[in-house]
XYZ file of C-alpha atoms in Angstrom:
321
model
C -0.597 -0.025 0.198
C 2.824 2.271 0.208
C 3.714 2.379 -3.140
C 0.432 3.238 -3.757
C 0.223 5.630 -1.812
C 3.104 6.907 -3.503
C 1.347 6.740 -6.642
C -1.313 8.984 -5.533
C 1.143 11.843 -4.540
C 2.679 11.462 -7.789
C 0.168 11.839 -10.084
C -1.412 14.839 -7.518
C 2.214 16.226 -8.062
C 2.547 15.645 -11.654
C -0.982 17.536 -12.661
C 0.295 20.127 -9.782
C 3.085 20.620 -12.537
C 1.559 20.851 -15.319
C -1.471 23.534 -13.797
C 1.040 25.400 -11.725
C 0.261 28.420 -13.658
C -3.337 28.430 -12.487
C -3.148 26.737 -9.145
C -4.055 30.132 -7.080
C -7.231 30.027 -8.629
C -7.931 27.148 -6.389
C -6.997 29.489 -3.251
C -8.808 32.767 -3.891
C -11.448 32.003 -6.111
C -11.620 33.577 -8.856
C -13.077 30.605 -11.030
C -17.040 29.392 -12.080
C -17.880 29.412 -8.232
C -19.402 33.271 -8.738
C -21.816 32.440 -10.846
C -23.470 28.780 -8.600
C -22.959 31.669 -6.132
C -25.116 33.989 -7.533
C -27.298 31.456 -8.501
C -27.496 30.696 -5.128
C -29.081 33.994 -4.014
C -31.000 34.226 -6.865
C -32.801 31.391 -6.136
C -36.518 31.297 -6.889
C -36.203 34.357 -8.712
C -37.068 35.664 -11.670
C -33.462 36.669 -12.232
C -31.853 33.135 -12.560
C -32.130 33.167 -16.230
C -31.558 36.661 -16.714
C -28.080 37.607 -17.666
C -27.874 41.302 -16.175
C -29.679 39.695 -12.755
C -26.494 37.840 -12.883
C -23.309 39.831 -14.445
C -25.134 42.324 -11.053
C -25.128 39.209 -8.921
C -21.478 39.001 -9.697
C -19.821 42.580 -10.149
C -21.360 42.819 -6.555
C -18.474 41.183 -4.926
C -16.275 42.466 -6.292
C -12.584 41.936 -7.452
C -13.936 38.818 -8.607
C -14.657 39.825 -11.930
C -14.980 37.240 -13.469
C -18.846 37.060 -15.082
C -20.643 33.547 -15.582
C -24.179 32.762 -15.721
C -25.824 29.663 -14.625
C -26.756 26.338 -17.516
C -28.182 24.134 -14.508
C -31.605 23.424 -14.042
C -33.341 25.202 -11.097
C -33.378 22.191 -8.958
C -30.291 22.838 -8.591
C -29.915 26.109 -7.510
C -32.248 24.864 -5.099
C -29.799 22.385 -4.001
C -27.321 25.000 -3.622
C -28.881 28.555 -2.505
C -28.325 27.519 1.525
C -24.666 29.366 0.694
C -26.532 32.416 0.397
C -26.118 32.869 4.124
C -23.295 32.065 4.049
C -19.893 35.533 3.654
C -18.502 34.430 -0.508
C -15.284 32.740 1.243
C -16.775 30.771 3.671
C -19.474 29.621 0.502
C -15.998 28.299 -1.040
C -14.607 27.140 1.140
C -18.088 24.393 1.996
C -18.234 24.168 -2.223
C -14.305 22.601 -1.986
C -15.039 20.638 0.409
C -18.594 19.238 -1.094
C -16.383 18.993 -4.351
C -13.869 16.314 -2.011
C -16.390 14.774 -0.364
C -17.890 13.718 -3.904
C -14.390 11.999 -4.802
C -14.318 9.902 -1.682
C -17.495 8.859 -1.896
C -16.788 7.819 -5.135
C -13.828 6.342 -4.043
C -15.890 4.040 -1.761
C -18.218 3.168 -3.240
C -17.193 2.506 -7.042
C -18.210 -0.519 -6.853
C -13.612 -2.598 -7.014
C -12.250 -5.212 -4.927
C -9.189 -2.503 -4.359
C -10.187 0.582 -3.176
C -6.546 2.371 -3.628
C -6.417 1.520 -7.717
C -9.678 3.784 -7.578
C -7.950 6.174 -5.441
C -4.220 6.467 -7.730
C -7.050 6.255 -10.477
C -8.824 9.640 -9.320
C -5.458 11.045 -8.573
C -4.100 10.666 -11.931
C -7.297 12.682 -13.693
C -5.848 15.900 -14.466
C -9.449 16.322 -15.433
C -10.505 16.407 -12.393
C -7.749 18.677 -11.217
C -8.767 21.614 -13.218
C -12.804 20.791 -12.084
C -11.466 22.210 -8.434
C -8.863 24.732 -10.192
C -12.249 25.904 -12.424
C -14.782 25.552 -8.522
C -16.619 23.135 -10.719
C -19.299 20.336 -9.600
C -18.231 17.695 -11.947
C -17.331 15.569 -8.677
C -21.067 15.366 -8.156
C -21.214 13.389 -11.244
C -18.206 10.978 -10.385
C -20.514 10.407 -6.998
C -23.463 9.680 -8.539
C -22.216 7.095 -10.750
C -20.558 5.913 -7.868
C -23.441 5.266 -5.786
C -25.461 4.259 -8.834
C -23.150 1.291 -10.001
C -22.339 0.108 -6.499
C -26.797 0.177 -6.616
C -26.313 -2.050 -9.522
C -24.037 -4.545 -9.016
C -25.846 -5.090 -6.083
C -29.088 -5.894 -8.082
C -30.874 -2.801 -6.712
C -31.894 -1.617 -10.322
C -34.390 1.123 -9.756
C -32.188 2.057 -6.941
C -28.916 2.682 -9.085
C -31.429 4.534 -11.731
C -33.305 6.805 -9.624
C -29.044 7.941 -8.280
C -28.471 8.270 -11.621
C -31.047 10.446 -12.664
C -28.629 12.924 -10.429
C -26.877 12.985 -13.777
C -29.418 15.082 -14.166
C -27.011 18.021 -13.506
C -25.430 17.765 -16.900
C -27.677 15.882 -18.667
C -26.009 16.663 -22.380
C -23.695 14.386 -21.145
C -25.268 10.942 -21.145
C -27.166 11.162 -23.735
C -26.090 7.845 -25.087
C -28.051 6.078 -21.822
C -30.875 5.150 -23.451
C -28.278 2.534 -25.746
C -27.323 1.072 -22.866
C -30.487 1.023 -22.008
C -32.453 -0.686 -25.107
C -29.689 -3.282 -25.597
C -29.521 -4.753 -21.900
C -33.017 -4.199 -21.181
C -32.672 -2.575 -17.620
C -36.450 -1.325 -17.533
C -35.779 -1.176 -13.575
C -32.984 1.158 -14.470
C -34.987 3.047 -16.819
C -37.719 3.377 -14.194
C -35.657 4.762 -11.553
C -34.567 7.039 -13.723
C -37.411 7.887 -15.002
C -39.116 8.280 -11.370
C -36.171 10.341 -10.186
C -36.548 12.757 -13.440
C -39.140 13.061 -12.860
C -39.133 14.502 -9.500
C -36.433 16.876 -10.101
C -38.675 18.318 -13.112
C -41.828 18.999 -11.125
C -38.837 20.762 -8.023
C -37.777 22.732 -10.971
C -41.710 24.078 -12.093
C -42.009 24.343 -8.159
C -39.342 26.559 -7.770
C -38.688 27.714 -10.991
C -42.325 28.328 -12.570
C -43.606 27.182 -15.468
C -41.989 30.298 -17.605
C -38.074 28.970 -17.397
C -37.566 26.538 -19.442
C -37.926 29.416 -22.145
C -36.082 31.327 -19.851
C -33.162 28.812 -20.162
C -33.080 28.181 -23.234
C -32.793 31.998 -23.719
C -29.574 32.059 -21.749
C -28.273 28.552 -23.780
C -28.504 29.513 -27.165
C -27.202 33.355 -26.540
C -23.818 33.770 -28.250
C -21.953 35.114 -24.650
C -22.369 31.592 -23.235
C -19.955 29.864 -24.482
C -17.239 32.142 -25.859
C -14.338 28.725 -26.677
C -15.691 25.716 -28.528
C -12.568 24.972 -29.768
C -10.889 23.532 -26.454
C -13.743 21.608 -26.028
C -12.964 17.828 -25.415
C -15.832 16.420 -28.116
C -16.728 16.399 -31.559
C -17.633 19.895 -31.478
C -14.317 20.974 -29.675
C -12.810 19.002 -33.507
C -14.308 20.421 -35.747
C -15.535 23.962 -35.106
C -13.342 25.965 -37.556
C -13.623 24.459 -40.705
C -15.794 24.796 -43.562
C -19.405 23.618 -42.776
C -18.606 22.269 -39.261
C -22.616 21.692 -38.487
C -22.751 18.966 -40.958
C -19.075 17.224 -39.903
C -20.252 17.640 -36.634
C -23.237 15.823 -36.846
C -21.566 13.038 -39.432
C -19.679 12.586 -36.171
C -22.411 12.648 -34.215
C -23.933 9.469 -35.844
C -20.761 7.581 -36.307
C -20.513 7.722 -32.187
C -23.875 6.672 -32.052
C -23.377 3.887 -34.690
C -19.596 2.535 -32.760
C -21.021 3.011 -28.841
C -23.757 0.888 -30.360
C -21.207 -1.968 -31.427
C -20.482 -2.521 -28.069
C -23.066 -1.416 -26.210
C -24.642 -4.938 -28.356
C -21.666 -7.234 -26.221
C -22.001 -9.064 -23.490
C -19.340 -7.431 -21.819
C -21.134 -5.425 -19.230
C -18.003 -3.236 -18.662
C -16.870 -2.509 -21.721
C -21.309 -1.405 -22.351
C -20.736 0.760 -19.836
C -17.758 2.610 -20.572
C -18.573 3.118 -23.578
C -21.088 5.047 -22.820
C -19.377 7.226 -20.826
C -17.147 7.623 -23.393
C -19.789 8.235 -26.339
C -22.097 10.370 -23.813
C -18.747 13.074 -23.427
C -17.901 13.233 -27.120
C -21.662 13.619 -28.074
C -22.539 16.857 -25.366
C -22.085 19.940 -27.349
C -21.319 21.932 -23.967
C -17.866 20.095 -22.430
C -14.776 21.094 -21.858
C -11.499 19.725 -20.344
C -13.519 18.850 -16.431
C -15.829 17.097 -17.940
C -14.087 14.157 -19.237
C -13.847 13.494 -15.614
C -16.098 10.629 -17.169
C -12.940 8.766 -18.331
C -11.984 7.801 -15.195
C -14.857 5.733 -14.682
C -14.724 4.449 -17.985
C -11.217 3.614 -17.593
C -11.755 1.591 -14.451
C -14.222 -0.479 -16.667
C -11.983 -0.790 -19.474
C -9.299 -2.052 -16.959
C -11.467 -4.863 -15.532
C -13.655 -6.092 -18.385
C -12.966 -8.826 -20.751
C -10.980 -6.697 -23.947
C -7.530 -7.814 -22.529
C -4.514 -5.978 -22.624
C -5.579 -3.384 -25.964
C -8.419 -2.050 -23.664
C -5.154 -1.868 -20.193
C -3.267 0.383 -22.605
C -5.628 2.606 -23.491
C -6.958 2.741 -20.577
C -4.356 3.951 -19.085
C -2.942 6.647 -21.816
C -6.297 7.891 -20.924
C -5.769 8.655 -17.456
C -2.732 9.380 -18.121
C -2.470 14.122 -18.224
């Protein structure tokens, strides 16, 4: 275990070296957390998806002039609304503590023979470190996936679907989940997923009113919402700037769906879930490096699958910074 501890420390050190110029953002909080803090203040109001209102709330924080719009669903703003009762600095460290707790939950619940392997994979993940530096909430996805997979491995399929519905926080990264459900006839998982999604939808309308979908679509389609497409680890980031890039993206989506379907239809459930996670990342129109944290569970599944040495080498490559 000493070697595993050293392996974790080496992964963290290497990632910090790669991101050394940006590490100060973790301490000062001049990152995307500012939009979550503003959303906590605006939760339950008509200003949640109003760009001028969000900008005013963010500029009121003084030197933290990092304007970011809120693109999560209303239920999520209600979840984080208690942050409004703390000043920015205290709320920020509560946020980062919760993010770290999400990683620990993933390591604890992920169904693996040795939790140390899961811990090493997390420590070597550059997207995971980038999530902390940018003040984002990607560790919630890890925690939800870890608990859901743990429930699934114990035969509690409906409960696994209910927990998986929490990934609706970033629903656009899970667009290929229906392929997995259809190929392996996971009807109880689908029932739980639908039940959880229904609860979250009712919650969103309860706190956001009947008109929130229109305002939400407006903020998503605003030209300033996504300032840079080039750095995205998906098909959109690959083809942006090319002539007829929308057509290239559509062709890429079709190819990814076909490739995912070929793998998902196989008998190896580990490879099927890994393909679902990887293809969801590629299909998501809006994704950044931190969202590639989905490759951590995907690589862990590839490592234990029946794919042999090629799968293991590919998993190691994708986990390497």
